[in-house]
Short mmCIF file of the C-alpha atoms (twelve columns), coordinates in Angstrom:
data_MODEL
# 
_entry.id   MODEL 
# 
loop_
_atom_site.group_PDB 
_atom_site.id 
_atom_site.type_symbol 
_atom_site.label_atom_id 
_atom_site.label_alt_id 
_atom_site.label_comp_id 
_atom_site.label_asym_id 
_atom_site.label_seq_id 
_atom_site.Cartn_x 
_atom_site.Cartn_y 
_atom_site.Cartn_z 
_atom_site.pdbx_PDB_model_num 
ATOM 1   C CA . MET A 1   -197.807 138.352 221.086 1 
ATOM 2   C CA . ILE A 2   -193.989 138.389 221.040 1 
ATOM 3   C CA . GLY A 3   -192.649 138.492 224.572 1 
ATOM 4   C CA . SER A 4   -196.038 137.760 226.118 1 
ATOM 5   C CA . SER A 5   -195.920 133.963 226.033 1 
ATOM 6   C CA . MET A 6   -193.419 133.569 228.890 1 
ATOM 7   C CA . ASP A 7   -191.894 135.216 231.930 1 
ATOM 8   C CA . VAL A 8   -188.151 134.881 232.501 1 
ATOM 9   C CA . LYS A 9   -186.686 135.389 235.964 1 
ATOM 10  C CA . PRO A 10  -183.100 135.303 237.193 1 
ATOM 11  C CA . THR A 11  -182.054 132.773 239.824 1 
ATOM 12  C CA . ALA A 12  -179.333 133.002 242.460 1 
ATOM 13  C CA . LEU A 13  -176.799 132.255 239.688 1 
ATOM 14  C CA . PRO A 14  -176.364 134.705 236.806 1 
ATOM 15  C CA . GLY A 15  -177.126 132.954 233.526 1 
ATOM 16  C CA . VAL A 16  -179.343 130.282 235.110 1 
ATOM 17  C CA . LEU A 17  -182.874 131.357 234.213 1 
ATOM 18  C CA . LEU A 18  -186.289 130.313 235.458 1 
ATOM 19  C CA . ILE A 19  -188.756 130.361 232.579 1 
ATOM 20  C CA . GLU A 20  -192.498 130.372 233.126 1 
ATOM 21  C CA . PRO A 21  -194.271 129.730 229.826 1 
ATOM 22  C CA . LYS A 22  -197.826 130.992 229.634 1 
ATOM 23  C CA . LEU A 23  -200.504 128.330 229.489 1 
ATOM 24  C CA . PHE A 24  -203.517 129.190 227.327 1 
ATOM 25  C CA . GLY A 25  -206.592 127.111 227.985 1 
ATOM 26  C CA . ASP A 26  -210.312 126.766 227.587 1 
ATOM 27  C CA . ALA A 27  -212.928 124.013 227.835 1 
ATOM 28  C CA . ARG A 28  -211.169 122.056 225.044 1 
ATOM 29  C CA . GLY A 29  -207.822 121.826 226.831 1 
ATOM 30  C CA . CYS A 30  -204.662 123.917 226.779 1 
ATOM 31  C CA . PHE A 31  -201.718 125.113 224.700 1 
ATOM 32  C CA . MET A 32  -198.222 126.177 225.719 1 
ATOM 33  C CA . GLU A 33  -195.249 127.154 223.580 1 
ATOM 34  C CA . THR A 34  -192.361 125.161 225.060 1 
ATOM 35  C CA . PHE A 35  -189.625 126.618 222.853 1 
ATOM 36  C CA . SER A 36  -189.116 129.318 220.223 1 
ATOM 37  C CA . ALA A 37  -185.530 130.169 219.242 1 
ATOM 38  C CA . ARG A 38  -186.443 133.798 218.534 1 
ATOM 39  C CA . ARG A 39  -188.308 134.298 221.817 1 
ATOM 40  C CA . TYR A 40  -185.642 132.588 223.914 1 
ATOM 41  C CA . ALA A 41  -182.867 134.573 222.182 1 
ATOM 42  C CA . GLU A 42  -184.598 137.755 223.376 1 
ATOM 43  C CA . HIS A 43  -183.678 136.569 226.873 1 
ATOM 44  C CA . GLY A 44  -180.072 135.613 226.079 1 
ATOM 45  C CA . ILE A 45  -180.664 131.918 225.405 1 
ATOM 46  C CA . VAL A 46  -178.899 131.651 222.065 1 
ATOM 47  C CA . GLY A 47  -177.343 128.882 220.054 1 
ATOM 48  C CA . SER A 48  -178.897 125.730 218.800 1 
ATOM 49  C CA . PHE A 49  -180.073 122.768 220.798 1 
ATOM 50  C CA . VAL A 50  -178.862 119.559 219.145 1 
ATOM 51  C CA . GLN A 51  -180.359 116.803 221.267 1 
ATOM 52  C CA . ASP A 52  -183.578 116.232 223.240 1 
ATOM 53  C CA . ASN A 53  -183.660 113.741 226.128 1 
ATOM 54  C CA . TYR A 54  -186.401 112.161 228.228 1 
ATOM 55  C CA . SER A 55  -186.234 110.303 231.522 1 
ATOM 56  C CA . ARG A 56  -188.785 108.773 233.865 1 
ATOM 57  C CA . SER A 57  -187.823 108.334 237.490 1 
ATOM 58  C CA . ARG A 58  -189.660 107.286 240.617 1 
ATOM 59  C CA . HIS A 59  -189.868 109.021 243.983 1 
ATOM 60  C CA . GLY A 60  -186.549 109.468 245.732 1 
ATOM 61  C CA . ILE A 61  -184.339 109.041 242.663 1 
ATOM 62  C CA . LEU A 62  -181.573 111.634 242.507 1 
ATOM 63  C CA . ARG A 63  -179.801 112.073 239.187 1 
ATOM 64  C CA . GLY A 64  -176.617 114.122 239.087 1 
ATOM 65  C CA . LEU A 65  -174.816 116.296 239.464 1 
ATOM 66  C CA . HIS A 66  -173.608 115.773 235.877 1 
ATOM 67  C CA . PHE A 67  -171.565 117.832 233.435 1 
ATOM 68  C CA . GLN A 68  -169.322 117.351 230.406 1 
ATOM 69  C CA . LEU A 69  -165.817 118.698 230.912 1 
ATOM 70  C CA . HIS A 70  -165.205 118.996 227.166 1 
ATOM 71  C CA . LYS A 71  -168.068 119.779 224.814 1 
ATOM 72  C CA . PRO A 72  -170.056 121.225 227.748 1 
ATOM 73  C CA . GLN A 73  -173.822 121.153 227.431 1 
ATOM 74  C CA . SER A 74  -176.281 123.931 228.047 1 
ATOM 75  C CA . LYS A 75  -179.675 122.523 229.036 1 
ATOM 76  C CA . LEU A 76  -183.285 123.639 228.939 1 
ATOM 77  C CA . VAL A 77  -185.149 121.342 231.351 1 
ATOM 78  C CA . GLN A 78  -188.833 120.779 232.098 1 
ATOM 79  C CA . VAL A 79  -191.086 118.288 233.905 1 
ATOM 80  C CA . LEU A 80  -194.059 116.903 231.948 1 
ATOM 81  C CA . ARG A 81  -195.461 114.753 234.754 1 
ATOM 82  C CA . GLY A 82  -194.740 114.895 238.484 1 
ATOM 83  C CA . GLU A 83  -192.419 117.170 240.437 1 
ATOM 84  C CA . VAL A 84  -188.659 117.515 240.931 1 
ATOM 85  C CA . PHE A 85  -186.230 119.796 242.712 1 
ATOM 86  C CA . ASP A 86  -183.785 120.827 239.977 1 
ATOM 87  C CA . VAL A 87  -180.278 122.131 240.720 1 
ATOM 88  C CA . ALA A 88  -177.457 123.870 238.852 1 
ATOM 89  C CA . VAL A 89  -173.940 124.353 240.277 1 
ATOM 90  C CA . ASP A 90  -171.461 126.851 238.784 1 
ATOM 91  C CA . LEU A 91  -168.235 124.982 237.935 1 
ATOM 92  C CA . ARG A 92  -166.409 127.827 236.161 1 
ATOM 93  C CA . ARG A 93  -163.311 128.565 238.265 1 
ATOM 94  C CA . SER A 94  -163.120 132.088 236.804 1 
ATOM 95  C CA . SER A 95  -166.670 132.871 237.964 1 
ATOM 96  C CA . PRO A 96  -167.292 134.814 241.189 1 
ATOM 97  C CA . HIS A 97  -170.082 132.255 241.755 1 
ATOM 98  C CA . PHE A 98  -167.838 129.184 241.478 1 
ATOM 99  C CA . GLY A 99  -169.204 126.370 243.665 1 
ATOM 100 C CA . LYS A 100 -172.526 128.148 244.284 1 
ATOM 101 C CA . TRP A 101 -175.880 126.560 243.467 1 
ATOM 102 C CA . ALA A 102 -179.416 127.472 242.484 1 
ATOM 103 C CA . GLY A 103 -182.436 125.203 242.793 1 
ATOM 104 C CA . GLU A 104 -186.056 125.371 241.692 1 
ATOM 105 C CA . ILE A 105 -189.155 123.201 241.946 1 
ATOM 106 C CA . LEU A 106 -190.256 122.136 238.457 1 
ATOM 107 C CA . SER A 107 -193.549 120.344 238.003 1 
ATOM 108 C CA . ALA A 108 -196.269 119.463 235.546 1 
ATOM 109 C CA . GLU A 109 -198.502 121.867 237.455 1 
ATOM 110 C CA . ASN A 110 -196.242 124.947 237.373 1 
ATOM 111 C CA . HIS A 111 -194.948 124.305 233.794 1 
ATOM 112 C CA . ARG A 112 -191.635 125.960 234.678 1 
ATOM 113 C CA . GLN A 113 -188.422 125.432 232.748 1 
ATOM 114 C CA . LEU A 114 -184.865 126.005 233.907 1 
ATOM 115 C CA . PHE A 115 -182.114 127.098 231.533 1 
ATOM 116 C CA . ILE A 116 -178.656 125.979 232.630 1 
ATOM 117 C CA . PRO A 117 -175.716 127.376 230.626 1 
ATOM 118 C CA . ALA A 118 -172.646 125.351 229.696 1 
ATOM 119 C CA . GLY A 119 -170.126 125.308 232.547 1 
ATOM 120 C CA . PHE A 120 -172.595 124.166 235.201 1 
ATOM 121 C CA . ALA A 121 -173.313 120.789 236.787 1 
ATOM 122 C CA . HIS A 122 -176.960 119.724 236.759 1 
ATOM 123 C CA . GLY A 123 -179.078 117.323 238.770 1 
ATOM 124 C CA . PHE A 124 -182.518 116.728 240.216 1 
ATOM 125 C CA . VAL A 125 -184.360 114.704 242.828 1 
ATOM 126 C CA . VAL A 126 -187.885 113.367 242.266 1 
ATOM 127 C CA . LEU A 127 -190.387 114.590 244.858 1 
ATOM 128 C CA . SER A 128 -193.562 113.043 243.391 1 
ATOM 129 C CA . GLU A 129 -194.446 109.369 242.975 1 
ATOM 130 C CA . GLU A 130 -192.915 109.492 239.457 1 
ATOM 131 C CA . ALA A 131 -191.631 112.220 237.175 1 
ATOM 132 C CA . ASP A 132 -191.252 112.520 233.412 1 
ATOM 133 C CA . PHE A 133 -188.369 114.892 232.726 1 
ATOM 134 C CA . VAL A 134 -187.390 116.330 229.327 1 
ATOM 135 C CA . TYR A 135 -184.451 118.479 228.355 1 
ATOM 136 C CA . LYS A 136 -182.842 120.058 225.354 1 
ATOM 137 C CA . CYS A 137 -179.034 119.983 225.133 1 
ATOM 138 C CA . GLY A 138 -176.759 122.464 223.404 1 
ATOM 139 C CA . GLU A 139 -174.136 119.801 222.702 1 
ATOM 140 C CA . TYR A 140 -174.287 116.084 221.965 1 
ATOM 141 C CA . TYR A 141 -173.832 113.630 224.812 1 
ATOM 142 C CA . ALA A 142 -170.176 112.587 225.031 1 
ATOM 143 C CA . PRO A 143 -169.808 109.911 227.738 1 
ATOM 144 C CA . GLU A 144 -166.014 110.066 227.605 1 
ATOM 145 C CA . PHE A 145 -166.179 113.667 228.868 1 
ATOM 146 C CA . GLU A 146 -168.983 113.213 231.401 1 
ATOM 147 C CA . ARG A 147 -168.135 113.877 235.030 1 
ATOM 148 C CA . THR A 148 -170.160 113.686 238.237 1 
ATOM 149 C CA . LEU A 149 -170.023 116.072 241.172 1 
ATOM 150 C CA . MET A 150 -171.065 114.622 244.545 1 
ATOM 151 C CA . TRP A 151 -174.691 115.590 245.185 1 
ATOM 152 C CA . ASN A 152 -174.179 116.235 248.902 1 
ATOM 153 C CA . ASP A 153 -170.753 117.903 248.945 1 
ATOM 154 C CA . PRO A 154 -170.743 120.031 252.123 1 
ATOM 155 C CA . ALA A 155 -168.520 122.610 250.384 1 
ATOM 156 C CA . ILE A 156 -171.448 123.353 248.054 1 
ATOM 157 C CA . GLY A 157 -174.203 122.910 250.646 1 
ATOM 158 C CA . ILE A 158 -177.203 122.247 248.416 1 
ATOM 159 C CA . GLU A 159 -180.379 122.380 250.494 1 
ATOM 160 C CA . TRP A 160 -182.214 119.416 248.984 1 
ATOM 161 C CA . PRO A 161 -185.869 119.483 250.166 1 
ATOM 162 C CA . ILE A 162 -185.822 115.828 251.206 1 
ATOM 163 C CA . ASP A 163 -185.830 113.989 254.520 1 
ATOM 164 C CA . PHE A 164 -184.742 110.623 253.113 1 
ATOM 165 C CA . ALA A 165 -181.641 109.054 251.598 1 
ATOM 166 C CA . PRO A 166 -182.024 109.404 247.828 1 
ATOM 167 C CA . VAL A 167 -181.573 106.495 245.450 1 
ATOM 168 C CA . LEU A 168 -178.385 106.965 243.403 1 
ATOM 169 C CA . SER A 169 -176.844 105.180 240.433 1 
ATOM 170 C CA . ALA A 170 -173.362 103.704 240.843 1 
ATOM 171 C CA . LYS A 171 -172.015 106.613 238.762 1 
ATOM 172 C CA . ASP A 172 -173.652 109.171 241.052 1 
ATOM 173 C CA . GLN A 173 -172.460 107.367 244.197 1 
ATOM 174 C CA . ALA A 174 -168.913 107.746 242.863 1 
ATOM 175 C CA . GLY A 175 -169.233 111.507 242.291 1 
ATOM 176 C CA . LYS A 176 -166.296 113.693 243.245 1 
ATOM 177 C CA . LEU A 177 -166.139 116.469 245.784 1 
ATOM 178 C CA . LEU A 178 -165.724 119.972 244.376 1 
ATOM 179 C CA . ALA A 179 -162.186 120.129 245.812 1 
ATOM 180 C CA . ASP A 180 -161.218 117.028 243.782 1 
ATOM 181 C CA . CYS A 181 -163.303 117.718 240.680 1 
ATOM 182 C CA . GLU A 182 -162.037 118.755 237.272 1 
ATOM 183 C CA . CYS A 183 -163.794 122.031 236.521 1 
ATOM 184 C CA . PHE A 184 -163.996 124.670 233.815 1 
ATOM 185 C CA . GLU A 185 -161.546 127.581 233.676 1 
# 
């Protein structure tokens, strides 16, 4: 069964991967493998995850775009309830994709995961009434190194699938434009 319990697809950004775990079900319910180090390593997702996080947000909440300048975090994200539009932005100045973004709909119905390597900013907006969001991190949270990129920076041009002004935290309202942001080399 190795290799058969998930499909892995590239996104618009090399290294950012869309993972579609297989859901096995019958009249009793369902089962899905949400992580296996060996299976994920077969697709280039290596290293250990050291912290798991959970958030619940209501419709219209936008969280991000966050990153840690030092001790950067890779993330494996998934929605357990509801639906979000999830975004990664390449912040590695040496990358030919610097300042580019990739976004995917993640929901409880599609069971998708998104892997975001270290060196990227990450954020999401809640499209459903509420969303329960979980993610594994490849580095511990270090608030002294956390930075925020402005969610609507026209230089990046993220096409958020919303027709409303999102609700932002004070930290996210104070995000920096890419031109003024400390980034990775």
